[in-house]
Amino acid sequence: MRTIIVLNLLLAATAAFAHPGHVGEVSGHTHYIAFGLITMAALIVLALLPTAVRIHRARLAKRRAR
């Protein structure tokens, strides 16, 4: 389900990324910019989530070892 949501947001954001020079067009469609920002944030979170989980589990293991 998460993959479908991210792909949907990514496809919705492509118009804002494809035509950044058309200020009038993009300013008239601010929802594309919003979808682009949400998509980029989602991709960053998805990319960093496994690392954050690994760090958290390592810290928990250290606490239990004490």
mmCIF file of N, CA and C in Angstrom, residues 15-51:
data_model
loop_
_atom_site.group_PDB
_atom_site.id
_atom_site.type_symbol
_atom_site.label_atom_id
_atom_site.label_comp_id
_atom_site.label_asym_id
_atom_site.label_seq_id
_atom_site.Cartn_x
_atom_site.Cartn_y
_atom_site.Cartn_z
ATOM 1 N N ALA A 15 4.426 16.861 -13.145
ATOM 2 C CA ALA A 15 4.118 18.077 -13.910
ATOM 3 C C ALA A 15 4.854 19.282 -13.345
ATOM 4 N N ALA A 16 4.947 19.383 -12.035
ATOM 5 C CA ALA A 16 5.655 20.510 -11.420
ATOM 6 C C ALA A 16 7.149 20.417 -11.692
ATOM 7 N N PHE A 17 7.688 19.212 -11.701
ATOM 8 C CA PHE A 17 9.119 19.053 -11.940
ATOM 9 C C PHE A 17 9.458 19.165 -13.425
ATOM 10 N N ALA A 18 8.529 18.799 -14.284
ATOM 11 C CA ALA A 18 8.804 18.817 -15.722
ATOM 12 C C ALA A 18 8.791 20.223 -16.292
ATOM 13 N N HIS A 19 8.010 21.117 -15.711
ATOM 14 C CA HIS A 19 7.880 22.467 -16.259
ATOM 15 C C HIS A 19 8.166 23.546 -15.219
ATOM 16 N N PRO A 20 9.331 23.513 -14.580
ATOM 17 C CA PRO A 20 9.579 24.520 -13.549
ATOM 18 C C PRO A 20 9.759 25.923 -14.111
ATOM 19 N N GLY A 21 10.050 26.050 -15.406
ATOM 20 C CA GLY A 21 10.259 27.360 -15.996
ATOM 21 C C GLY A 21 8.974 28.110 -16.279
ATOM 22 N N HIS A 22 7.875 27.398 -16.335
ATOM 23 C CA HIS A 22 6.590 28.029 -16.624
ATOM 24 C C HIS A 22 5.979 28.531 -15.317
ATOM 25 N N VAL A 23 6.444 29.687 -14.867
ATOM 26 C CA VAL A 23 6.025 30.199 -13.560
ATOM 27 C C VAL A 23 4.518 30.399 -13.514
ATOM 28 N N GLY A 24 3.950 30.946 -14.557
ATOM 29 C CA GLY A 24 2.508 31.164 -14.581
ATOM 30 C C GLY A 24 1.735 29.868 -14.500
ATOM 31 N N GLU A 25 2.221 28.876 -15.222
ATOM 32 C CA GLU A 25 1.536 27.582 -15.221
ATOM 33 C C GLU A 25 1.640 26.917 -13.856
ATOM 34 N N VAL A 26 2.836 26.921 -13.290
ATOM 35 C CA VAL A 26 3.028 26.259 -12.001
ATOM 36 C C VAL A 26 2.316 27.020 -10.888
ATOM 37 N N SER A 27 2.346 28.361 -10.948
ATOM 38 C CA SER A 27 1.685 29.126 -9.887
ATOM 39 C C SER A 27 0.174 28.941 -9.934
ATOM 40 N N GLY A 28 -0.356 28.652 -11.092
ATOM 41 C CA GLY A 28 -1.785 28.380 -11.200
ATOM 42 C C GLY A 28 -2.162 26.994 -10.724
ATOM 43 N N HIS A 29 -1.173 26.135 -10.576
ATOM 44 C CA HIS A 29 -1.418 24.755 -10.149
ATOM 45 C C HIS A 29 -0.562 24.447 -8.933
ATOM 46 N N THR A 30 -0.819 25.142 -7.844
ATOM 47 C CA THR A 30 -0.003 24.962 -6.645
ATOM 48 C C THR A 30 -0.147 23.572 -6.049
ATOM 49 N N HIS A 31 -1.219 22.867 -6.388
ATOM 50 C CA HIS A 31 -1.365 21.515 -5.862
ATOM 51 C C HIS A 31 -0.263 20.604 -6.407
ATOM 52 N N TYR A 32 0.243 20.884 -7.617
ATOM 53 C CA TYR A 32 1.357 20.090 -8.132
ATOM 54 C C TYR A 32 2.599 20.305 -7.283
ATOM 55 N N ILE A 33 2.828 21.542 -6.872
ATOM 56 C CA ILE A 33 3.982 21.828 -6.030
ATOM 57 C C ILE A 33 3.817 21.127 -4.685
ATOM 58 N N ALA A 34 2.614 21.168 -4.141
ATOM 59 C CA ALA A 34 2.358 20.496 -2.864
ATOM 60 C C ALA A 34 2.586 18.994 -2.991
ATOM 61 N N PHE A 35 2.085 18.392 -4.068
ATOM 62 C CA PHE A 35 2.315 16.965 -4.273
ATOM 63 C C PHE A 35 3.804 16.674 -4.427
ATOM 64 N N GLY A 36 4.516 17.566 -5.097
ATOM 65 C CA GLY A 36 5.958 17.386 -5.253
ATOM 66 C C GLY A 36 6.677 17.416 -3.922
ATOM 67 N N LEU A 37 6.317 18.357 -3.067
ATOM 68 C CA LEU A 37 6.945 18.443 -1.750
ATOM 69 C C LEU A 37 6.617 17.227 -0.893
ATOM 70 N N ILE A 38 5.363 16.808 -0.938
ATOM 71 C CA ILE A 38 4.969 15.623 -0.172
ATOM 72 C C ILE A 38 5.700 14.390 -0.682
ATOM 73 N N THR A 39 5.824 14.281 -1.995
ATOM 74 C CA THR A 39 6.519 13.137 -2.587
ATOM 75 C C THR A 39 7.979 13.113 -2.182
ATOM 76 N N MET A 40 8.630 14.264 -2.267
ATOM 77 C CA MET A 40 10.044 14.304 -1.900
ATOM 78 C C MET A 40 10.228 13.976 -0.417
ATOM 79 N N ALA A 41 9.351 14.487 0.428
ATOM 80 C CA ALA A 41 9.433 14.178 1.857
ATOM 81 C C ALA A 41 9.207 12.685 2.100
ATOM 82 N N ALA A 42 8.236 12.113 1.394
ATOM 83 C CA ALA A 42 7.958 10.682 1.551
ATOM 84 C C ALA A 42 9.138 9.837 1.093
ATOM 85 N N LEU A 43 9.756 10.225 -0.007
ATOM 86 C CA LEU A 43 10.911 9.467 -0.495
ATOM 87 C C LEU A 43 12.086 9.564 0.469
ATOM 88 N N ILE A 44 12.289 10.734 1.051
ATOM 89 C CA ILE A 44 13.373 10.887 2.027
ATOM 90 C C ILE A 44 13.103 10.027 3.258
ATOM 91 N N VAL A 45 11.872 10.056 3.749
ATOM 92 C CA VAL A 45 11.522 9.242 4.917
ATOM 93 C C VAL A 45 11.689 7.763 4.604
ATOM 94 N N LEU A 46 11.218 7.330 3.446
ATOM 95 C CA LEU A 46 11.345 5.917 3.076
ATOM 96 C C LEU A 46 12.798 5.507 2.921
ATOM 97 N N ALA A 47 13.637 6.429 2.443
ATOM 98 C CA ALA A 47 15.052 6.113 2.276
ATOM 99 C C ALA A 47 15.767 6.027 3.620
ATOM 100 N N LEU A 48 15.380 6.877 4.573
ATOM 101 C CA LEU A 48 16.075 6.929 5.856
ATOM 102 C C LEU A 48 15.479 6.013 6.913
ATOM 103 N N LEU A 49 14.268 5.530 6.705
ATOM 104 C CA LEU A 49 13.599 4.718 7.714
ATOM 105 C C LEU A 49 14.368 3.450 8.090
ATOM 106 N N PRO A 50 14.880 2.666 7.140
ATOM 107 C CA PRO A 50 15.629 1.466 7.531
ATOM 108 C C PRO A 50 16.855 1.798 8.380
ATOM 109 N N THR A 51 17.531 2.891 8.067
ATOM 110 C CA THR A 51 18.701 3.288 8.842
ATOM 111 C C THR A 51 18.293 3.675 10.257
#
